[in-house]
């Protein structure tokens, strides 16, 4: 095309029309190249200026620059319009299905016994209780003798024991209570302590019996510690566990290492008028407890005339089952991922 | 133990006290009631019928057709096969619709063409005994149409008490003792009971010799002329109510006395005892005897025997012998009422696995004054039923015993402070009186007289009396008190804190699931891991064969769990914090060392990708290193784990890495793959075939590390430069040495080295590999230039050359 044939006004009209009809970013760029590129039409207009009459050069230059400005502006307007249109299209979200299942991102988990133990440890630590441990392979002395359960005592019946030797000197602890006397040997009264841990009973397993389970022992020794203190501490404990005050009752229970000894029942937190958890009684038998027997204090080197104390044995496994509604105790130590990943 | 409401009412007036109220009060003051239920509720559905006539069945010789008036409408037509049914009898009739024990519902039927509208019941059909050779004939006085339970006065309730809560109360193992408790709770009188011995004959006492202290008292009462017969209904129903099957009068009476007073007793055929009389002694080594249940028992010298001078006739306090049992024609009896040493009875019954109602009572420590009352009770009951019996001989009474009755003192102030209840002295005295402890208040002390029944075991300390007062006062009346006193935060517990951080890091960022397993490991697993021979704590009475051994490491537990889970899950990532038990490191008391361990297992479907960091082992290695460094434990660079002690017999011989502390140089743990044969033995094959790795870290060792913790490092002041470095190196050159070169060539400017590719290929030559690293360079002093970078690479190239490797540019 010879420059003399170019009609500047037609160029502008044509460019603006092409810009208007470009409906993609790419098409717009093509129009831009065609008109404003180095080999573009507007460049052609500018290039022909030197060949014009000097008197016409000024006007032609001005006109060419006006055309360039008009095209540039139209490009910008059209570009913005296209961007808006793209966002509008995105907003339409054609084909998007909010009910499509997302890819699984599996989290890890802490064992429910860990979770409940931690809660209780934190609760007790905040009230000044030491958190203690004791051996799981325990001496007969701490598991029985020092707890006022001599050999041939019928109370040994209810604690079917795993023995580690023929002489019966070493056992798998049947409860966390041996930590009571170990604590007395280590700490100066007054003190408060809890001891969570694994315990063992030689018995066959079913949905409500396990040979290995978890308990938490509690022991408070001080001046004039009374049954009233025990009730108060247990109420605090239950409020911590169940998140609200529960009515409790103490009734006589026999454990050789406490005198008097109790079973503590709490009002069933799951019902008003009886349910399967409380066997329709509205009471849940929660934990054995009592005032520490003077012989046990003596075994721990503490003078029962000067000091008294209370002790309790919380069934952690049972509490975990209550908390989460677990119907079979054997799940707890089964290692089954289908169980573990629920917590 | 089962307590019958009606039986209890023989001893204490229960008017106005419902069975439920009784149970509730016993629970709150005495012992745990497990449930209360109606005795034989079906007896209220079965009615008294009057047999109007019986005619033979037209088509069956042995059947009869009865017309039975049940007090409603026309008489019922009932076909009955019992030989003893006859017109004029009062009988128990189950009408159509009635349910009998065994969920047997009576329906209208036709028997050999004759319609039958109910059933005339036998004792056995009503679950009231074993007799079934005829129907149950009721007393004539029974009112037609009345429910049988009401007509016979056997509307009774059973209170089931948890035996465990009676362990310390030998006095409560009979209805009389329980009634004493009820009397104290409800403030009622205990009815008098005459248990004195009846008049005895003048014959010399039957010879009894007690040779062993394990028998503290042995009474022998000779009885002549007792007839074998069924017990009267009142006795049968009371026994039935508490779950005791009635047999014959003598056996029933013996049981009744035991369940009434709590004192076991045993009747021998006196004519079958030898001239030496009764000799109580320990068994001889190798001696045997056959007990009443027909089993031959092998005895030890710890077992106490009742003998006739030669042969054993009873296993003392546990069970009689087959040879001297009372049979139908016995008319000369010797009633044994004795007291035995609780521990001896307990040991023998535990060893033989032979628990009886008798042994359960003796092992609770019975009152030695009780036998006299029990003998008197038995004699008077027998006499009231069979007035013809006589007691020809003086009472035999042997053994050495003391009356345990004693005096105790208790301070009312001590009761108040232990209970935390402000009880007045007078209230305390009143409660002790209700308990028949004869309290005397003098000054600031109360003296009580503990009767023999409660003195053998139960009441011996001041604290025991605190309990007596508390349980009658009711613990529900004790006001709640808060613990007061200075609260001192317990000392920091480093292990607990570490464990929590490890658990959180693994369950959180690393997305592992926490496992808790048994301390026992099955022999099968230990054998599969080649570690069955290591020393182990073992129990001598495992729950199952092959379950006796305790773990030394948490890995067997984790591997077993991983294997089961892998059948269902593509990837299993588990960890466990737990103990290992090391018997060889026991302390002076014989307690094995208990070590605290953290273990983890990662098992996934076999990895087919060739990427160097995609396998279970490198991934788990990364998890372990990040876990420790994240908790502020600086680790030395990766290195091989070379411990070849027998414990590692399960591990892959080469694919093992040590986790070594940079600060202390101690190995804190290891990461390992399994020996391929071990993996197969453990069942990681077929669907469970896995790419598999484990780590184990000693928490005890972690605690010994210097408490470094995470430290802040100032952020770089000048821009970081990223350089990619590719190294061609012989396989034999450990990567750690290359990394060391990469770091040291920077002269302090290397901030990070990260392997991003590992490549082997024919184009590289045999036994060679290419490792590619992202290296981050930065200086504290200035911005690094291209020239610095080039100098760095030159230095690195030279170092690598010395190592036999080559920097690829
Ligand atoms: Zn409930």
mmCIF file with all atom_site columns, C-alpha atoms and ligand atoms in Angstrom, chain A residues 267-284, ligand 1:
data_model
loop_
_atom_site.group_PDB
_atom_site.id
_atom_site.type_symbol
_atom_site.label_atom_id
_atom_site.label_alt_id
_atom_site.label_comp_id
_atom_site.label_asym_id
_atom_site.label_entity_id
_atom_site.label_seq_id
_atom_site.pdbx_PDB_ins_code
_atom_site.Cartn_x
_atom_site.Cartn_y
_atom_site.Cartn_z
_atom_site.occupancy
_atom_site.B_iso_or_equiv
_atom_site.pdbx_formal_charge
_atom_site.auth_seq_id
_atom_site.auth_comp_id
_atom_site.auth_asym_id
_atom_site.auth_atom_id
_atom_site.pdbx_PDB_model_num
ATOM   1  C  CA  . UNK A 1 267 ? -25.401 -38.461 89.058 1.00 0.00 ? 267 UNK A CA  1
ATOM   2  C  CA  . UNK A 1 268 ? -25.496 -39.856 85.552 1.00 0.00 ? 268 UNK A CA  1
ATOM   3  C  CA  . UNK A 1 269 ? -24.422 -37.008 83.247 1.00 0.00 ? 269 UNK A CA  1
ATOM   4  C  CA  . UNK A 1 270 ? -26.226 -38.609 80.314 1.00 0.00 ? 270 UNK A CA  1
ATOM   5  C  CA  . UNK A 1 271 ? -29.799 -38.813 81.527 1.00 0.00 ? 271 UNK A CA  1
ATOM   6  C  CA  . UNK A 1 272 ? -32.431 -37.553 83.905 1.00 0.00 ? 272 UNK A CA  1
ATOM   7  C  CA  . UNK A 1 273 ? -34.415 -40.691 84.485 1.00 0.00 ? 273 UNK A CA  1
ATOM   8  C  CA  . UNK A 1 274 ? -32.094 -43.618 83.913 1.00 0.00 ? 274 UNK A CA  1
ATOM   9  C  CA  . UNK A 1 275 ? -30.326 -44.868 80.798 1.00 0.00 ? 275 UNK A CA  1
ATOM   10 C  CA  . UNK A 1 276 ? -28.220 -47.776 79.697 1.00 0.00 ? 276 UNK A CA  1
ATOM   11 C  CA  . UNK A 1 277 ? -25.006 -46.133 80.884 1.00 0.00 ? 277 UNK A CA  1
ATOM   12 C  CA  . UNK A 1 278 ? -26.237 -45.890 84.490 1.00 0.00 ? 278 UNK A CA  1
ATOM   13 C  CA  . UNK A 1 279 ? -28.173 -49.165 84.235 1.00 0.00 ? 279 UNK A CA  1
ATOM   14 C  CA  . UNK A 1 280 ? -31.357 -47.177 84.877 1.00 0.00 ? 280 UNK A CA  1
ATOM   15 C  CA  . UNK A 1 281 ? -30.241 -46.118 88.353 1.00 0.00 ? 281 UNK A CA  1
ATOM   16 C  CA  . UNK A 1 282 ? -29.324 -42.478 87.503 1.00 0.00 ? 282 UNK A CA  1
ATOM   17 C  CA  . UNK A 1 283 ? -26.082 -43.095 89.429 1.00 0.00 ? 283 UNK A CA  1
ATOM   18 C  CA  . UNK A 1 284 ? -22.743 -43.984 87.906 1.00 0.00 ? 284 UNK A CA  1
HETATM 19 ZN ZN1 . LIG C 2 .   ? -28.118 -42.449 82.896 1.00 0.00 ? 1   LIG C ZN1 1
#
